[in-house]
PDB file of C-alpha atoms in Angstrom:
ATOM      1  CA  ASP A   1      87.950  85.460 106.929  1.00 54.00           C
ATOM      2  CA  ALA A   2      90.492  82.785 107.815  1.00 64.00           C
ATOM      3  CA  GLY A   3      90.854  84.025 111.387  1.00 87.00           C
ATOM      4  CA  ILE A   4      94.399  85.319 110.999  1.00 95.00           C
ATOM      5  CA  THR A   5      95.762  87.991 113.287  1.00 96.00           C
ATOM      6  CA  GLN A   6      99.188  89.541 113.404  1.00 98.00           C
ATOM      7  CA  SER A   7     100.845  91.323 116.298  1.00 97.00           C
ATOM      8  CA  PRO A   8     102.061  93.900 116.692  1.00 97.00           C
ATOM      9  CA  ARG A   9     100.465  95.803 113.835  1.00 97.00           C
ATOM     10  CA  HIS A  10     103.071  98.537 113.963  1.00 97.00           C
ATOM     11  CA  LYS A  11     106.535  98.573 115.478  1.00 97.00           C
ATOM     12  CA  VAL A  12     109.451 100.965 115.544  1.00 98.00           C
ATOM     13  CA  THR A  13     112.749  99.562 116.728  1.00 97.00           C
ATOM     14  CA  GLU A  14     116.426 100.341 116.625  1.00 97.00           C
ATOM     15  CA  THR A  15     119.165  98.669 114.632  1.00 98.00           C
ATOM     16  CA  GLY A  16     120.633  95.706 116.455  1.00 97.00           C
ATOM     17  CA  THR A  17     117.634  94.884 118.607  1.00 97.00           C
ATOM     18  CA  PRO A  18     115.766  91.593 118.352  1.00 97.00           C
ATOM     19  CA  VAL A  19     112.189  91.689 117.116  1.00 98.00           C
ATOM     20  CA  THR A  20     109.535  88.973 117.115  1.00 98.00           C
ATOM     21  CA  LEU A  21     106.385  89.140 115.051  1.00 98.00           C
ATOM     22  CA  ARG A  22     103.491  86.831 115.781  1.00 98.00           C
ATOM     23  CA  CYS A  23     100.976  85.267 113.449  1.00 98.00           C
ATOM     24  CA  HIS A  24      97.984  83.586 115.027  1.00 97.00           C
ATOM     25  CA  GLN A  25      95.313  81.518 113.296  1.00 96.00           C
ATOM     26  CA  THR A  26      92.184  80.013 114.742  1.00 93.00           C
ATOM     27  CA  GLU A  27      91.267  77.388 112.158  1.00 89.00           C
ATOM     28  CA  ASN A  28      93.941  74.715 112.551  1.00 89.00           C
ATOM     29  CA  HIS A  29      95.569  75.196 109.129  1.00 92.00           C
ATOM     30  CA  ARG A  30      98.704  73.185 108.571  1.00 92.00           C
ATOM     31  CA  TYR A  31     100.562  75.522 106.198  1.00 93.00           C
ATOM     32  CA  MET A  32     101.671  79.002 107.212  1.00 96.00           C
ATOM     33  CA  TYR A  33     103.899  81.532 105.459  1.00 97.00           C
ATOM     34  CA  TRP A  34     105.758  84.739 106.211  1.00 98.00           C
ATOM     35  CA  TYR A  35     106.258  87.327 103.449  1.00 97.00           C
ATOM     36  CA  ARG A  36     107.738  90.764 103.286  1.00 97.00           C
ATOM     37  CA  GLN A  37     106.448  93.448 100.953  1.00 96.00           C
ATOM     38  CA  ASP A  38     108.641  96.231  99.662  1.00 93.00           C
ATOM     39  CA  PRO A  39     108.040  98.773  96.893  1.00 86.00           C
ATOM     40  CA  GLY A  40     109.132  97.378  93.548  1.00 78.00           C
ATOM     41  CA  HIS A  41     109.455  93.815  94.839  1.00 80.00           C
ATOM     42  CA  GLY A  42     105.937  92.608  95.401  1.00 86.00           C
ATOM     43  CA  LEU A  43     105.731  89.943  98.098  1.00 93.00           C
ATOM     44  CA  ARG A  44     108.720  87.745  98.813  1.00 95.00           C
ATOM     45  CA  LEU A  45     108.611  84.573 100.860  1.00 96.00           C
ATOM     46  CA  ILE A  46     110.783  84.598 103.991  1.00 97.00           C
ATOM     47  CA  HIS A  47     109.977  81.274 105.679  1.00 97.00           C
ATOM     48  CA  TYR A  48     107.155  78.799 105.676  1.00 96.00           C
ATOM     49  CA  SER A  49     105.839  76.009 107.838  1.00 96.00           C
ATOM     50  CA  TYR A  50     104.153  72.750 106.888  1.00 92.00           C
ATOM     51  CA  GLY A  51     103.409  71.591 110.410  1.00 92.00           C
ATOM     52  CA  VAL A  52     104.335  71.980 114.038  1.00 94.00           C
ATOM     53  CA  LYS A  53     108.125  72.219 114.274  1.00 92.00           C
ATOM     54  CA  ASP A  54     108.368  71.803 110.467  1.00 94.00           C
ATOM     55  CA  THR A  55     109.724  74.930 108.826  1.00 96.00           C
ATOM     56  CA  ASP A  56     111.886  75.823 105.866  1.00 95.00           C
ATOM     57  CA  LYS A  57     113.510  78.793 104.208  1.00 95.00           C
ATOM     58  CA  GLY A  58     112.014  80.903 101.481  1.00 94.00           C
ATOM     59  CA  GLU A  59     113.507  83.287  98.981  1.00 92.00           C
ATOM     60  CA  VAL A  60     114.750  85.951 101.433  1.00 95.00           C
ATOM     61  CA  SER A  61     115.460  84.148 104.701  1.00 96.00           C
ATOM     62  CA  ASP A  62     118.820  85.697 105.653  1.00 96.00           C
ATOM     63  CA  GLY A  63     118.548  87.524 108.982  1.00 96.00           C
ATOM     64  CA  TYR A  64     115.267  85.825 109.910  1.00 98.00           C
ATOM     65  CA  SER A  65     114.325  82.778 111.926  1.00 97.00           C
ATOM     66  CA  VAL A  66     110.947  81.211 112.649  1.00 98.00           C
ATOM     67  CA  SER A  67     109.373  78.891 115.130  1.00 97.00           C
ATOM     68  CA  ARG A  68     106.154  76.952 115.255  1.00 97.00           C
ATOM     69  CA  SER A  69     105.648  75.159 118.540  1.00 96.00           C
ATOM     70  CA  LYS A  70     101.873  74.864 118.133  1.00 96.00           C
ATOM     71  CA  THR A  71      99.545  74.822 115.154  1.00 95.00           C
ATOM     72  CA  GLU A  72      97.998  78.216 115.738  1.00 96.00           C
ATOM     73  CA  ASP A  73     101.149  80.329 116.129  1.00 97.00           C
ATOM     74  CA  PHE A  74     103.959  81.047 113.675  1.00 98.00           C
ATOM     75  CA  LEU A  75     106.619  83.412 114.984  1.00 98.00           C
ATOM     76  CA  LEU A  76     109.065  85.399 112.878  1.00 98.00           C
ATOM     77  CA  THR A  77     112.194  86.669 114.616  1.00 98.00           C
ATOM     78  CA  LEU A  78     114.683  89.220 113.438  1.00 97.00           C
ATOM     79  CA  GLU A  79     117.686  88.309 115.572  1.00 94.00           C
ATOM     80  CA  SER A  80     119.382  91.678 115.151  1.00 97.00           C
ATOM     81  CA  ALA A  81     117.257  94.108 113.174  1.00 97.00           C
ATOM     82  CA  THR A  82     118.805  96.107 110.347  1.00 97.00           C
ATOM     83  CA  SER A  83     117.445  99.057 108.393  1.00 97.00           C
ATOM     84  CA  SER A  84     117.088  96.822 105.331  1.00 96.00           C
ATOM     85  CA  GLN A  85     114.469  94.859 107.243  1.00 98.00           C
ATOM     86  CA  THR A  86     112.167  97.867 107.368  1.00 97.00           C
ATOM     87  CA  SER A  87     109.154  96.508 105.550  1.00 97.00           C
ATOM     88  CA  VAL A  88     105.573  95.369 105.794  1.00 97.00           C
ATOM     89  CA  TYR A  89     105.344  91.746 106.929  1.00 98.00           C
ATOM     90  CA  PHE A  90     102.423  89.540 106.017  1.00 97.00           C
ATOM     91  CA  CYS A  91     101.497  86.169 107.362  1.00 97.00           C
ATOM     92  CA  ALA A  92      99.389  83.795 105.301  1.00 96.00           C
ATOM     93  CA  ILE A  93      97.791  80.402 105.666  1.00 95.00           C
ATOM     94  CA  ARG A  94      96.962  77.868 103.020  1.00 91.00           C
ATOM     95  CA  ASP A  95      93.532  76.348 103.114  1.00 79.00           C
ATOM     96  CA  ILE A  96      93.993  72.864 101.707  1.00 74.00           C
ATOM     97  CA  ALA A  97      90.258  72.330 101.597  1.00 72.00           C
ATOM     98  CA  GLY A  98      90.013  75.394  99.396  1.00 64.00           C
ATOM     99  CA  GLY A  99      92.799  74.265  97.082  1.00 70.00           C
ATOM    100  CA  GLU A 100      95.938  76.268  96.660  1.00 83.00           C
ATOM    101  CA  THR A 101      94.545  79.587  97.860  1.00 90.00           C
ATOM    102  CA  GLN A 102      96.355  81.541 100.530  1.00 93.00           C
ATOM    103  CA  TYR A 103      94.649  83.849 103.014  1.00 94.00           C
ATOM    104  CA  PHE A 104      96.535  86.783 104.398  1.00 95.00           C
ATOM    105  CA  GLY A 105      96.688  88.544 107.712  1.00 96.00           C
ATOM    106  CA  PRO A 106      96.443  92.339 108.000  1.00 95.00           C
ATOM    107  CA  GLY A 107     100.219  92.875 108.076  1.00 96.00           C
ATOM    108  CA  THR A 108     102.782  94.362 110.441  1.00 97.00           C
ATOM    109  CA  ARG A 109     104.564  97.587 109.566  1.00 97.00           C
ATOM    110  CA  LEU A 110     108.112  97.475 110.917  1.00 98.00           C
ATOM    111  CA  LEU A 111     110.442 100.457 110.924  1.00 98.00           C
ATOM    112  CA  VAL A 112     114.066  99.867 111.903  1.00 97.00           C
ATOM    113  CA  LEU A 113     115.890 103.083 112.733  1.00 97.00           C
TER     114      LEU A 113
ATOM    115  CA  SER B   1     114.312  86.787  90.906  1.00 45.00           C
ATOM    116  CA  GLN B   2     110.564  87.132  90.606  1.00 50.00           C
ATOM    117  CA  GLN B   3     108.751  84.296  88.892  1.00 64.00           C
ATOM    118  CA  GLY B   4     105.956  86.590  87.776  1.00 70.00           C
ATOM    119  CA  GLU B   5     106.357  89.873  85.993  1.00 84.00           C
ATOM    120  CA  GLU B   6     103.347  92.109  85.542  1.00 88.00           C
ATOM    121  CA  ASP B   7     102.504  94.882  83.194  1.00 91.00           C
ATOM    122  CA  PRO B   8     101.559  97.581  83.155  1.00 94.00           C
ATOM    123  CA  GLN B   9     103.001  98.711  86.488  1.00 93.00           C
ATOM    124  CA  ALA B  10     100.209 101.260  86.731  1.00 96.00           C
ATOM    125  CA  LEU B  11      96.889 101.648  84.951  1.00 97.00           C
ATOM    126  CA  SER B  12      94.496 104.571  85.152  1.00 97.00           C
ATOM    127  CA  ILE B  13      91.010 104.329  83.673  1.00 97.00           C
ATOM    128  CA  GLN B  14      87.511 105.785  83.946  1.00 97.00           C
ATOM    129  CA  GLU B  15      84.640 104.065  85.678  1.00 98.00           C
ATOM    130  CA  GLY B  16      82.825 101.754  83.298  1.00 97.00           C
ATOM    131  CA  GLU B  17      85.897 100.962  81.207  1.00 98.00           C
ATOM    132  CA  ASN B  18      87.586  97.579  81.160  1.00 98.00           C
ATOM    133  CA  ALA B  19      90.968  97.010  82.792  1.00 97.00           C
ATOM    134  CA  THR B  20      93.448  94.430  81.545  1.00 98.00           C
ATOM    135  CA  MET B  21      96.541  93.370  83.439  1.00 97.00           C
ATOM    136  CA  ASN B  22      99.143  90.908  82.223  1.00 97.00           C
ATOM    137  CA  CYS B  23     101.462  88.505  84.000  1.00 96.00           C
ATOM    138  CA  SER B  24     104.376  86.531  82.599  1.00 96.00           C
ATOM    139  CA  TYR B  25     106.274  83.781  84.374  1.00 94.00           C
ATOM    140  CA  LYS B  26     109.370  81.692  83.763  1.00 91.00           C
ATOM    141  CA  THR B  27     108.921  78.067  84.818  1.00 88.00           C
ATOM    142  CA  SER B  28     106.257  75.393  84.540  1.00 88.00           C
ATOM    143  CA  ILE B  29     103.456  75.962  86.975  1.00 91.00           C
ATOM    144  CA  ASN B  30     100.677  74.059  88.697  1.00 90.00           C
ATOM    145  CA  ASN B  31      98.398  77.057  89.011  1.00 92.00           C
ATOM    146  CA  LEU B  32      98.289  80.820  88.685  1.00 94.00           C
ATOM    147  CA  GLN B  33      96.359  83.038  91.044  1.00 95.00           C
ATOM    148  CA  TRP B  34      95.355  86.666  91.142  1.00 96.00           C
ATOM    149  CA  TYR B  35      95.131  88.678  94.348  1.00 96.00           C
ATOM    150  CA  ARG B  36      93.960  92.192  95.134  1.00 97.00           C
ATOM    151  CA  GLN B  37      95.389  94.501  97.770  1.00 96.00           C
ATOM    152  CA  ASN B  38      93.670  97.643  98.914  1.00 95.00           C
ATOM    153  CA  SER B  39      95.965 100.310 100.290  1.00 89.00           C
ATOM    154  CA  GLY B  40      97.375  99.330 103.665  1.00 83.00           C
ATOM    155  CA  ARG B  41      95.560  95.998 103.790  1.00 90.00           C
ATOM    156  CA  GLY B  42      96.380  92.331 103.322  1.00 91.00           C
ATOM    157  CA  LEU B  43      95.983  90.536 100.025  1.00 94.00           C
ATOM    158  CA  VAL B  44      92.638  89.042  99.053  1.00 95.00           C
ATOM    159  CA  HIS B  45      92.366  86.079  96.720  1.00 95.00           C
ATOM    160  CA  LEU B  46      90.394  86.737  93.535  1.00 96.00           C
ATOM    161  CA  ILE B  47      90.678  83.748  91.262  1.00 96.00           C
ATOM    162  CA  LEU B  48      92.780  80.662  90.574  1.00 94.00           C
ATOM    163  CA  ILE B  49      93.386  79.037  87.219  1.00 95.00           C
ATOM    164  CA  ARG B  50      95.090  75.670  86.856  1.00 93.00           C
ATOM    165  CA  SER B  51      97.713  74.843  84.268  1.00 93.00           C
ATOM    166  CA  ASN B  52      95.263  72.671  82.314  1.00 94.00           C
ATOM    167  CA  GLU B  53      92.683  75.474  82.068  1.00 96.00           C
ATOM    168  CA  ARG B  54      92.667  78.253  79.498  1.00 97.00           C
ATOM    169  CA  GLU B  55      90.018  80.624  80.751  1.00 98.00           C
ATOM    170  CA  LYS B  56      88.061  81.211  83.919  1.00 97.00           C
ATOM    171  CA  HIS B  57      85.357  83.654  84.941  1.00 97.00           C
ATOM    172  CA  SER B  58      84.213  84.988  88.271  1.00 96.00           C
ATOM    173  CA  GLY B  59      81.675  87.794  88.230  1.00 97.00           C
ATOM    174  CA  ARG B  60      83.295  90.724  86.409  1.00 97.00           C
ATOM    175  CA  LEU B  61      86.670  88.978  86.340  1.00 98.00           C
ATOM    176  CA  ARG B  62      88.005  86.983  83.429  1.00 98.00           C
ATOM    177  CA  VAL B  63      91.370  85.256  83.599  1.00 98.00           C
ATOM    178  CA  THR B  64      93.176  83.605  80.729  1.00 98.00           C
ATOM    179  CA  LEU B  65      96.224  81.404  80.820  1.00 97.00           C
ATOM    180  CA  ASP B  66      98.545  80.586  77.936  1.00 97.00           C
ATOM    181  CA  THR B  67     101.072  78.033  79.140  1.00 95.00           C
ATOM    182  CA  SER B  68     102.881  78.002  75.787  1.00 95.00           C
ATOM    183  CA  LYS B  69     103.657  81.688  76.221  1.00 96.00           C
ATOM    184  CA  LYS B  70     103.910  81.446  80.006  1.00 95.00           C
ATOM    185  CA  SER B  71     101.518  84.313  80.416  1.00 96.00           C
ATOM    186  CA  SER B  72      98.178  85.196  81.968  1.00 97.00           C
ATOM    187  CA  SER B  73      95.842  88.133  81.815  1.00 98.00           C
ATOM    188  CA  LEU B  74      93.236  89.477  84.203  1.00 98.00           C
ATOM    189  CA  LEU B  75      90.343  91.421  82.733  1.00 98.00           C
ATOM    190  CA  ILE B  76      88.033  93.440  84.959  1.00 98.00           C
ATOM    191  CA  THR B  77      84.956  94.491  83.045  1.00 98.00           C
ATOM    192  CA  ALA B  78      82.841  97.582  83.733  1.00 98.00           C
ATOM    193  CA  SER B  79      85.259  98.814  86.350  1.00 98.00           C
ATOM    194  CA  ARG B  80      84.144 100.719  89.424  1.00 97.00           C
ATOM    195  CA  ALA B  81      85.923 103.182  91.678  1.00 97.00           C
ATOM    196  CA  ALA B  82      85.934 100.442  94.327  1.00 97.00           C
ATOM    197  CA  ASP B  83      88.178  98.343  92.058  1.00 98.00           C
ATOM    198  CA  THR B  84      91.004 100.792  92.741  1.00 98.00           C
ATOM    199  CA  ALA B  85      93.730  98.618  94.255  1.00 97.00           C
ATOM    200  CA  SER B  86      96.959  96.792  93.508  1.00 96.00           C
ATOM    201  CA  TYR B  87      96.625  93.489  91.692  1.00 97.00           C
ATOM    202  CA  PHE B  88      99.174  90.701  91.959  1.00 96.00           C
ATOM    203  CA  CYS B  89      99.641  87.477  90.086  1.00 96.00           C
ATOM    204  CA  ALA B  90     101.141  84.524  91.935  1.00 95.00           C
ATOM    205  CA  THR B  91     102.353  81.210  90.582  1.00 93.00           C
ATOM    206  CA  GLY B  92     102.270  77.865  92.317  1.00 91.00           C
ATOM    207  CA  LEU B  93     104.717  75.221  91.228  1.00 83.00           C
ATOM    208  CA  ARG B  94     104.353  71.512  90.593  1.00 71.00           C
ATOM    209  CA  GLY B  95     105.679  68.870  92.921  1.00 64.00           C
ATOM    210  CA  GLY B  96     104.980  67.430  96.346  1.00 63.00           C
ATOM    211  CA  THR B  97     107.708  69.487  97.970  1.00 65.00           C
ATOM    212  CA  SER B  98     106.273  72.790  96.767  1.00 73.00           C
ATOM    213  CA  TYR B  99     104.235  72.984 100.010  1.00 83.00           C
ATOM    214  CA  GLY B 100     101.857  75.352  98.324  1.00 85.00           C
ATOM    215  CA  LYS B 101     104.446  78.079  98.069  1.00 89.00           C
ATOM    216  CA  LEU B 102     103.567  80.980  95.816  1.00 91.00           C
ATOM    217  CA  THR B 103     105.811  83.386  93.949  1.00 92.00           C
ATOM    218  CA  PHE B 104     104.335  86.824  93.467  1.00 93.00           C
ATOM    219  CA  GLY B 105     104.782  89.390  90.755  1.00 92.00           C
ATOM    220  CA  GLN B 106     105.458  93.030  91.477  1.00 92.00           C
ATOM    221  CA  GLY B 107     101.857  94.029  90.926  1.00 94.00           C
ATOM    222  CA  THR B 108      99.803  96.451  88.868  1.00 95.00           C
ATOM    223  CA  ILE B 109      98.376  99.541  90.506  1.00 96.00           C
ATOM    224  CA  LEU B 110      94.895 100.154  89.132  1.00 97.00           C
ATOM    225  CA  THR B 111      93.194 103.502  89.594  1.00 97.00           C
ATOM    226  CA  VAL B 112      89.580 103.834  88.527  1.00 98.00           C
ATOM    227  CA  HIS B 113      88.348 107.414  88.329  1.00 97.00           C
ATOM    228  CA  PRO B 114      84.666 108.101  89.072  1.00 93.00           C
TER     229      PRO B 114
END
């Protein structure tokens, strides 16, 4: 257990509204990642962070922004939610001490109506 | 596009049988990992194999890696109903700017019938 929590766990929102998902870790890991999981696509990387205030885009970053103002929190924001952003969102951390392994949070189910 | 492609997409077997899942990828890698996902849960790391390794074991799991064919296989021996899950391969690339990013395949859904 890498001490990763995600909030909220479930959210229903309407098209055009902003949404922020939070990933919180308790073990001071430097690297954090946001993925989305959709049927037929596996997991796709949205954004990642390699330190406080250090973030970069992943494979499917359009429509998403992130912020990391402190080590333990990595926020994912949908500026104006669209139905295509209905998905399950997973946060992960990379444990350098454990090599290249990533540990995942429980996920957030987001439905955009 | 996905770096890793897995087959089969779905596999249904009886308890006690072996399950084999395959993963192919496109570019040179630093490592290849396998993860398991139970329905509605986050992914759990199973095993990692580095590009200079050919085979690795962990309990009932055996992973092989053929870098010349850009492919890997995951074998679960003596399967149990509790092994029912989705299994994903993920590739990690070389280079200092990779930041540990992984690219996941689409997964294999394994169903083990009691």
